[in-house]
Amino acid sequence: MTDANAILSSMTISEGRLKHTLGVAEAAKELARVHFPALDEKTVELAALMHDYTKEYPAEKQFELCAHYGIELTEEEKTTPKLLHAKTAAMIASDRFSLPSDACSAIYWHTTGRANMTPFEIVIYLADYIEEFRDDPSCIKLREFYKKAMQKELDKTTALYKTLVRSFDTTIKHLLADDKLICSNTVQARNFYINQLNAVTF
Ligand code: DGI
Ligand code: FE
Ligand code: FE
């Protein structure tokens, strides 16, 4: 496995994206410490640093990388190539930086989420949404929602799952408002965590 400097020095991203990336690394380490202390902090940091590694690559380069790594494109990805950055970054994290498979899978699912995410996947997915430098209103609201839920709920898992549901709802509402396709994994993720919460409550 590689180290943080090797990742950072090979990165071709804007200053704003770098700031976001460093924010995700901090948020991910904190989420892991609070919710999943068995996760390795160093590996969580490396996955966070890699999560948007290819975000600013042009669409043709994303398609080329997908062809190179044998990634099959879903209908949503064919029309929304920016969804591909999660998958191409995951492939590069494995191939060029030898990150372990649990870290690569967290990078792979960080944009859409999915049902029944692993602890590593939850940490990177949510850190991407609530890291401190995200300044659009829905991210600010979700960050506040998470903090309040952590104070209010007796159970940390309930607070975490409620925040996940709200994150998927927020994404889906934005996509609906913009007439965009909604990835089925995002819908399945929302339904999964609602069911988990209902199973706890009743
Ligand atoms: O890469 P970031 O900007 O840090 O964040 P991200 O990887 O979560 O990407 C956010 C973008 O992904 C945002 O423009 C919405 C889009 N997105 C997320 N889920 C879906 C989606 N776009 C479509 N079309 N369908 C989805 O289900
Ligand atoms: Fe991303
Ligand atoms: Fe991101």
Coordinates of C-alpha atoms and ligand atoms in Angstrom, one line a residue:
M1 CA 0.0 0.0 0.0
T2 CA 1.0 3.5 -0.8
D3 CA 1.3 6.6 1.5
A4 CA -0.6 9.9 1.5
N5 CA 2.3 11.9 -0.1
A6 CA 2.4 9.6 -3.1
I7 CA -1.3 10.1 -3.7
L8 CA -1.2 13.9 -3.1
S9 CA 1.8 14.5 -5.3
S10 CA 0.4 12.6 -8.2
M11 CA -3.0 14.3 -8.1
T12 CA -4.2 16.6 -10.9
I13 CA -7.1 18.4 -9.1
S14 CA -8.0 22.1 -8.6
E15 CA -7.3 23.8 -5.3
G16 CA -11.0 23.7 -4.4
R17 CA -11.2 20.0 -5.0
L18 CA -8.0 19.5 -2.9
K19 CA -9.5 21.4 0.0
H20 CA -12.7 19.3 -0.3
T21 CA -10.5 16.1 -0.4
L22 CA -8.6 17.1 2.7
G23 CA -11.9 17.9 4.4
V24 CA -13.2 14.4 3.5
A25 CA -10.1 12.8 5.0
E26 CA -10.7 14.6 8.3
A27 CA -14.4 13.9 8.4
A28 CA -13.9 10.2 7.4
K29 CA -11.4 9.7 10.2
E30 CA -13.8 11.3 12.7
L31 CA -16.8 9.2 11.5
A32 CA -14.7 6.1 11.7
R33 CA -13.4 6.9 15.2
V34 CA -17.0 7.5 16.5
H35 CA -18.9 4.8 14.6
F36 CA -16.5 2.1 13.4
P37 CA -13.3 2.2 15.6
A38 CA -12.2 -1.2 14.1
L39 CA -11.4 0.5 10.8
D40 CA -7.8 1.3 10.2
E41 CA -7.4 5.1 10.4
K42 CA -4.5 5.3 7.9
T43 CA -6.4 3.3 5.3
V44 CA -9.5 5.4 5.8
E45 CA -7.4 8.5 5.2
L46 CA -5.9 7.1 1.9
A47 CA -9.3 6.1 0.6
A48 CA -10.6 9.6 1.4
L49 CA -7.7 11.2 -0.4
M50 CA -8.3 9.0 -3.5
H51 CA -12.1 9.3 -3.6
D52 CA -12.3 12.2 -6.2
Y53 CA -8.9 11.4 -7.8
T54 CA -10.4 11.4 -11.3
K55 CA -13.2 13.9 -10.7
E56 CA -11.8 16.5 -13.0
Y57 CA -10.8 14.1 -15.9
P58 CA -12.8 14.9 -19.1
A59 CA -15.6 12.5 -20.1
E60 CA -13.5 10.8 -22.8
K61 CA -10.8 10.0 -20.3
Q62 CA -13.4 8.5 -18.0
F63 CA -14.8 6.3 -20.8
E64 CA -11.3 5.3 -21.8
L65 CA -10.5 4.2 -18.2
C66 CA -13.7 2.3 -18.0
A67 CA -12.9 0.4 -21.2
H68 CA -9.4 -0.2 -19.9
Y69 CA -10.6 -1.6 -16.6
G70 CA -13.6 -3.4 -18.0
I71 CA -16.2 -1.4 -16.2
E72 CA -19.6 -1.9 -17.7
L73 CA -21.6 1.3 -17.9
T74 CA -25.2 1.6 -16.6
E75 CA -27.8 3.7 -18.5
E76 CA -27.3 6.5 -16.0
E77 CA -23.6 6.5 -16.4
K78 CA -23.8 6.7 -20.2
T79 CA -25.7 9.9 -20.0
T80 CA -24.0 11.3 -16.8
P81 CA -20.3 10.6 -17.2
K82 CA -19.5 12.5 -14.0
L83 CA -20.9 9.5 -12.1
L84 CA -17.9 7.5 -13.5
H85 CA -15.3 9.2 -11.4
A86 CA -16.1 7.1 -8.4
K87 CA -15.5 3.9 -10.4
T88 CA -12.4 5.0 -12.2
A89 CA -10.8 6.4 -9.0
A90 CA -11.5 3.0 -7.3
M91 CA -9.8 1.1 -10.2
I92 CA -6.7 3.5 -10.0
A93 CA -6.6 3.2 -6.2
S94 CA -6.3 -0.6 -6.5
D95 CA -4.1 -0.8 -9.6
R96 CA -1.7 2.1 -9.1
F97 CA -1.7 2.6 -5.4
S98 CA -2.5 -0.9 -4.1
L99 CA -5.2 0.2 -1.7
P100 CA -7.0 -2.8 -0.1
S101 CA -10.3 -4.0 -1.5
D102 CA -12.5 -2.5 1.3
A103 CA -11.0 0.9 0.6
C104 CA -11.5 0.6 -3.1
S105 CA -15.1 -0.5 -2.7
A106 CA -15.7 2.6 -0.5
I107 CA -14.3 4.8 -3.3
Y108 CA -16.4 2.9 -5.9
W109 CA -19.7 3.6 -4.1
H110 CA -19.0 7.1 -2.7
T111 CA -21.3 8.9 -5.2
T112 CA -24.4 6.8 -5.3
G113 CA -24.2 4.8 -2.1
R114 CA -25.9 1.4 -2.1
A115 CA -28.0 -0.8 0.1
N116 CA -26.3 -2.5 3.0
M117 CA -23.0 -0.5 2.8
T118 CA -19.9 -1.7 4.6
P119 CA -18.6 0.5 7.5
F120 CA -15.9 1.7 5.2
E121 CA -18.4 2.6 2.5
I122 CA -20.6 4.5 4.9
V123 CA -17.7 6.5 6.3
I124 CA -16.4 7.7 2.9
Y125 CA -19.9 8.2 1.4
L126 CA -21.1 10.4 4.4
A127 CA -17.8 12.2 4.9
D128 CA -18.1 13.3 1.2
Y129 CA -21.4 14.9 2.0
I130 CA -20.7 16.5 5.4
E131 CA -17.1 17.5 5.3
E132 CA -16.6 21.0 6.8
F133 CA -15.7 22.8 3.5
R134 CA -18.9 21.8 1.7
D135 CA -20.8 25.1 1.6
D136 CA -23.9 24.4 -0.4
P137 CA -27.1 24.7 1.6
S138 CA -28.1 21.1 1.5
C139 CA -24.6 19.9 2.7
I140 CA -24.7 22.5 5.5
K141 CA -28.2 21.3 6.5
L142 CA -27.1 17.6 6.5
R143 CA -24.0 18.4 8.6
E144 CA -26.3 20.2 11.2
F145 CA -28.8 17.3 11.0
Y146 CA -26.1 14.8 11.8
K147 CA -24.7 16.8 14.7
K148 CA -28.2 17.3 16.2
A149 CA -29.1 13.6 15.6
M150 CA -25.9 12.6 17.5
Q151 CA -27.0 14.7 20.4
K152 CA -30.6 13.7 20.4
E153 CA -30.5 9.9 19.6
L154 CA -29.6 7.5 22.4
D155 CA -28.2 5.2 19.8
K156 CA -25.3 6.3 17.5
T157 CA -26.4 3.9 14.8
T158 CA -29.9 5.4 14.7
A159 CA -28.4 8.9 14.3
L160 CA -26.1 7.6 11.5
Y161 CA -28.8 5.8 9.6
K162 CA -31.2 8.8 9.9
T163 CA -28.5 11.0 8.4
L164 CA -27.9 8.5 5.6
V165 CA -31.7 8.4 4.7
R166 CA -31.7 12.2 4.7
S167 CA -28.7 12.4 2.5
F168 CA -30.3 10.1 -0.1
D169 CA -33.6 12.0 0.1
T170 CA -31.7 15.3 -0.5
T171 CA -29.8 13.9 -3.5
I172 CA -33.0 12.4 -4.9
K173 CA -35.0 15.6 -4.5
H174 CA -32.2 17.6 -6.3
L175 CA -32.2 15.0 -9.1
L176 CA -36.0 15.2 -9.5
A177 CA -36.0 19.0 -9.5
D178 CA -33.4 18.9 -12.3
D179 CA -35.1 16.2 -14.4
K180 CA -32.1 13.9 -14.0
L181 CA -31.9 10.2 -13.9
I182 CA -31.8 8.6 -10.5
C183 CA -29.4 5.7 -10.0
S184 CA -31.2 2.6 -8.8
N185 CA -28.5 2.1 -6.2
T186 CA -29.4 5.5 -4.6
V187 CA -33.0 4.5 -4.3
Q188 CA -32.2 1.0 -3.0
A189 CA -29.8 2.6 -0.4
R190 CA -32.6 5.0 0.8
N191 CA -35.1 2.1 1.1
F192 CA -32.6 -0.1 2.9
Y193 CA -31.8 2.4 5.6
I194 CA -35.5 3.3 6.1
N195 CA -36.2 -0.4 6.7
Q196 CA -33.2 -0.6 9.1
L197 CA -34.6 2.3 11.1
N198 CA -38.1 0.7 11.1
A199 CA -36.7 -2.6 12.3
V200 CA -35.1 -0.8 15.2
T201 CA -38.1 1.3 16.1
F202 CA -40.9 -1.4 16.1
Ligands
DGI1 O1 -17.6 14.3 -6.3 P1 -18.3 15.2 -5.3 O2 -18.8 16.5 -6.0 O3 -17.5 15.5 -4.1 O4 -19.6 14.4 -4.8 P2 -20.2 13.1 -5.5 O5 -19.2 12.1 -5.9 O6 -21.3 12.7 -4.5 O7 -21.0 13.6 -6.8 C1 -22.1 14.5 -6.7 C2 -22.7 14.5 -8.0 O8 -23.2 13.2 -8.3 C3 -23.9 15.4 -8.0 O9 -23.9 16.3 -9.1 C4 -25.1 14.6 -8.1 C5 -24.6 13.3 -8.8 N1 -25.3 12.1 -8.4 C6 -25.4 11.5 -7.3 N2 -26.3 10.4 -7.3 C7 -26.8 10.5 -8.6 C8 -26.2 11.6 -9.3 N3 -26.5 11.9 -10.5 C9 -27.4 11.2 -11.1 N4 -27.8 11.5 -12.4 N5 -28.1 10.1 -10.5 C10 -27.8 9.7 -9.2 O10 -28.4 8.8 -8.7
FE2 FE -17.1 12.3 -5.9
FE3 FE -16.1 14.3 -3.1

